[in-house]
Short mmCIF file of N, CA and C in Angstrom, two decimals:
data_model
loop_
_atom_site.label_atom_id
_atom_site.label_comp_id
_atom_site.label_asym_id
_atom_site.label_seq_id
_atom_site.Cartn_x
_atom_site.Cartn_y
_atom_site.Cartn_z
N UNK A 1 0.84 -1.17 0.00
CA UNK A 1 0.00 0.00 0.00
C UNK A 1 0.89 1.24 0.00
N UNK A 2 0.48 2.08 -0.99
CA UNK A 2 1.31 3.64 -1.11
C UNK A 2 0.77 4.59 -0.43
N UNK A 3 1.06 5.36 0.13
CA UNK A 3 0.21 7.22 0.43
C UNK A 3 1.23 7.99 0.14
N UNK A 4 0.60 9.58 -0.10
CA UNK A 4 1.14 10.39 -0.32
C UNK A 4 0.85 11.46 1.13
N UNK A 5 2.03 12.11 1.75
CA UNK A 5 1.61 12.89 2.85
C UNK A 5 2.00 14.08 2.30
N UNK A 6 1.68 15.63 2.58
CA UNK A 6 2.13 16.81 1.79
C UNK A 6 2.76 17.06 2.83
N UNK A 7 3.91 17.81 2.25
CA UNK A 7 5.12 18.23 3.04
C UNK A 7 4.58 19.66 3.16
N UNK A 8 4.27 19.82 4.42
CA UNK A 8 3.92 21.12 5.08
C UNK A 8 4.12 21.39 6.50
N UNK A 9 4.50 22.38 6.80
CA UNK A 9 5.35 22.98 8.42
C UNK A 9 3.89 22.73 9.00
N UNK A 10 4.23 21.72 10.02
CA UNK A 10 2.46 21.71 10.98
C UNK A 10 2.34 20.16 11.31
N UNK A 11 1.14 20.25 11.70
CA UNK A 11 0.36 19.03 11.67
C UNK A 11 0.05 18.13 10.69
N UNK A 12 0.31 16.92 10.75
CA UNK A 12 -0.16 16.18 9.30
C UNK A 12 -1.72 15.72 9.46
N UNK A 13 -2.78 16.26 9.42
CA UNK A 13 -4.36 15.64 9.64
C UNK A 13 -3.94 13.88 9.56
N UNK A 14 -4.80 13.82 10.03
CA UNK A 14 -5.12 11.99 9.97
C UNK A 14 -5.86 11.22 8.46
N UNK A 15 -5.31 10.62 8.37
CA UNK A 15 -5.20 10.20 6.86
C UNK A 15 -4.98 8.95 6.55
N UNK A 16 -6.34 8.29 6.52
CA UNK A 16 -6.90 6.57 6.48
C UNK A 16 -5.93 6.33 5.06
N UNK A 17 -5.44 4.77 5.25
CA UNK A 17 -4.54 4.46 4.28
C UNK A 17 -5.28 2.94 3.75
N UNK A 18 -6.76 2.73 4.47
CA UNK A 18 -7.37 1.34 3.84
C UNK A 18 -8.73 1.50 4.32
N UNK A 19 -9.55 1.36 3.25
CA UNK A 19 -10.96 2.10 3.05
C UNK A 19 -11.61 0.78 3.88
N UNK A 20 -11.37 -0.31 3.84
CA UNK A 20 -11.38 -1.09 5.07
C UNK A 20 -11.36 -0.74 6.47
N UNK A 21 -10.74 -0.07 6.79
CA UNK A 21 -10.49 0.37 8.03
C UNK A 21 -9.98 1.80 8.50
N UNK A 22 -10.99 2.17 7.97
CA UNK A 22 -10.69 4.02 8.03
C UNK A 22 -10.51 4.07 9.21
N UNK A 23 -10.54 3.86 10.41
CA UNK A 23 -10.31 4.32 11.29
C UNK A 23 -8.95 4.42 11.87
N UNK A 24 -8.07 3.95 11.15
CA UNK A 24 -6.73 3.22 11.47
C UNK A 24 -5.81 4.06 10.30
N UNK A 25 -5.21 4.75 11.04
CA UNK A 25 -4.93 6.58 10.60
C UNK A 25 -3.68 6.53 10.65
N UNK A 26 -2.52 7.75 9.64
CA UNK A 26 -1.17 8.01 9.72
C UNK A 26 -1.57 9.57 9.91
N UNK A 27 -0.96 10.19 10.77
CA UNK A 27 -1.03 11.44 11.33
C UNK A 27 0.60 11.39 12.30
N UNK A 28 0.99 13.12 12.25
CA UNK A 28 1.88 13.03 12.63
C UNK A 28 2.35 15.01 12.26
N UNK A 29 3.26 15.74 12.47
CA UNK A 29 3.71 16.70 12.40
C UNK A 29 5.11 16.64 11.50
N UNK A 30 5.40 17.85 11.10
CA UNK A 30 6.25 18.56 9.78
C UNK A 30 7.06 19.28 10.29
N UNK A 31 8.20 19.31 10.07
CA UNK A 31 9.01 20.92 10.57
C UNK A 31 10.28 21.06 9.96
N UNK A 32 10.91 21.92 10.18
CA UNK A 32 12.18 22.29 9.49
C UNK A 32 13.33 23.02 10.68
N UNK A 33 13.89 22.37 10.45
CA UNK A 33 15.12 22.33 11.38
C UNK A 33 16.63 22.36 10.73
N UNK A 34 17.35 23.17 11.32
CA UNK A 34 18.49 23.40 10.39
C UNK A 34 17.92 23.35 8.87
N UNK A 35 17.44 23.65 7.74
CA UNK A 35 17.45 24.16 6.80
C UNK A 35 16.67 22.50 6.12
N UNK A 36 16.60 21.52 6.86
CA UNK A 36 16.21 20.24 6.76
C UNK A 36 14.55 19.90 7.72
N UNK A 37 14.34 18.84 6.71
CA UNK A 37 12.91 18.75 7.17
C UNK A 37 13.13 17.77 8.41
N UNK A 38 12.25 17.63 8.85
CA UNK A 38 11.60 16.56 10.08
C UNK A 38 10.39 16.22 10.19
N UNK A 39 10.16 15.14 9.67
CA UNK A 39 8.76 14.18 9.81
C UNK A 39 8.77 13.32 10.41
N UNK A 40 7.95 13.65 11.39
CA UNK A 40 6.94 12.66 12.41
C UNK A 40 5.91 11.88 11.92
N UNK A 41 5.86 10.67 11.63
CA UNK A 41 4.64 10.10 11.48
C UNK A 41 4.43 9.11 12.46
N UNK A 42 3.23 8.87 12.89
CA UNK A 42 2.49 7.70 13.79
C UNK A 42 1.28 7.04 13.05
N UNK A 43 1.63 5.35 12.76
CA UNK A 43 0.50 5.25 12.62
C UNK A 43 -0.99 5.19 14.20
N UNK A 44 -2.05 5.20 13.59
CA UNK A 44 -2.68 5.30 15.16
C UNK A 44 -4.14 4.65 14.51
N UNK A 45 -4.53 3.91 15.77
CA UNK A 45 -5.49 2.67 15.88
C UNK A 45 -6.41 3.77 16.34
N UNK A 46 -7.98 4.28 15.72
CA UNK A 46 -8.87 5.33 16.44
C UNK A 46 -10.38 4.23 16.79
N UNK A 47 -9.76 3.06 16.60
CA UNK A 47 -10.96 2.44 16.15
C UNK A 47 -11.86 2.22 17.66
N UNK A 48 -12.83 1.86 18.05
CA UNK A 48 -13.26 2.00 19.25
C UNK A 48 -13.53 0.53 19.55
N UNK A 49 -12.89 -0.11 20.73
CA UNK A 49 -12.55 -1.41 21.03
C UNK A 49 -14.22 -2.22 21.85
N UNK A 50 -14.00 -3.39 22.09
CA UNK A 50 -15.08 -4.31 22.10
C UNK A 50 -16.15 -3.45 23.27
N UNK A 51 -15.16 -3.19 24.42
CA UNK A 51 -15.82 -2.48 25.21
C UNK A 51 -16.76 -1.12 25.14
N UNK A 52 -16.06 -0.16 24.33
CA UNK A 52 -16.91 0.81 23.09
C UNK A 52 -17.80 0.39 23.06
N UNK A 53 -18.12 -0.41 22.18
CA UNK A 53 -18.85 -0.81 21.72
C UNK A 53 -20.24 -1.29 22.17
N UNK A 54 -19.86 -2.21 22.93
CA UNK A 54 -21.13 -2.67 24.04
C UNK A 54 -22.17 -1.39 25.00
N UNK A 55 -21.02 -0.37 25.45
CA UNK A 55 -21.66 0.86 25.56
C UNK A 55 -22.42 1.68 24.99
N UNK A 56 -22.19 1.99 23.66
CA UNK A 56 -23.03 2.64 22.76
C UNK A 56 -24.43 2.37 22.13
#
């Protein structure tokens, strides 16, 4: 699986990489440091677990 993230100073929004499981996100922050970039990415699990669930 490919993505494309835009290289921009900030926050990277959250950004589903399998229409399967949108909830299950790459997000992360951008910056520039010494004249060089720095990317943070995390992937991150938003999905709401068994217990969630039973609650709602």
């Amino acid at each position: 699986m490919e993505s494309t993230v835009p290289l921009r100073l900030g926050r990277v929004k959250p950004q589903s990489l399998n229409c399967d499981q949108p909830e299950t996100v790459v997000r992360g922050r951008a910056r520039k440091h010494d004249g060089n970039w720095l990317v943070t990415l995390f992937l991150a699990n938003a999905q709401r677990g068994e217990a969630d669930r039973s609650e709602a």
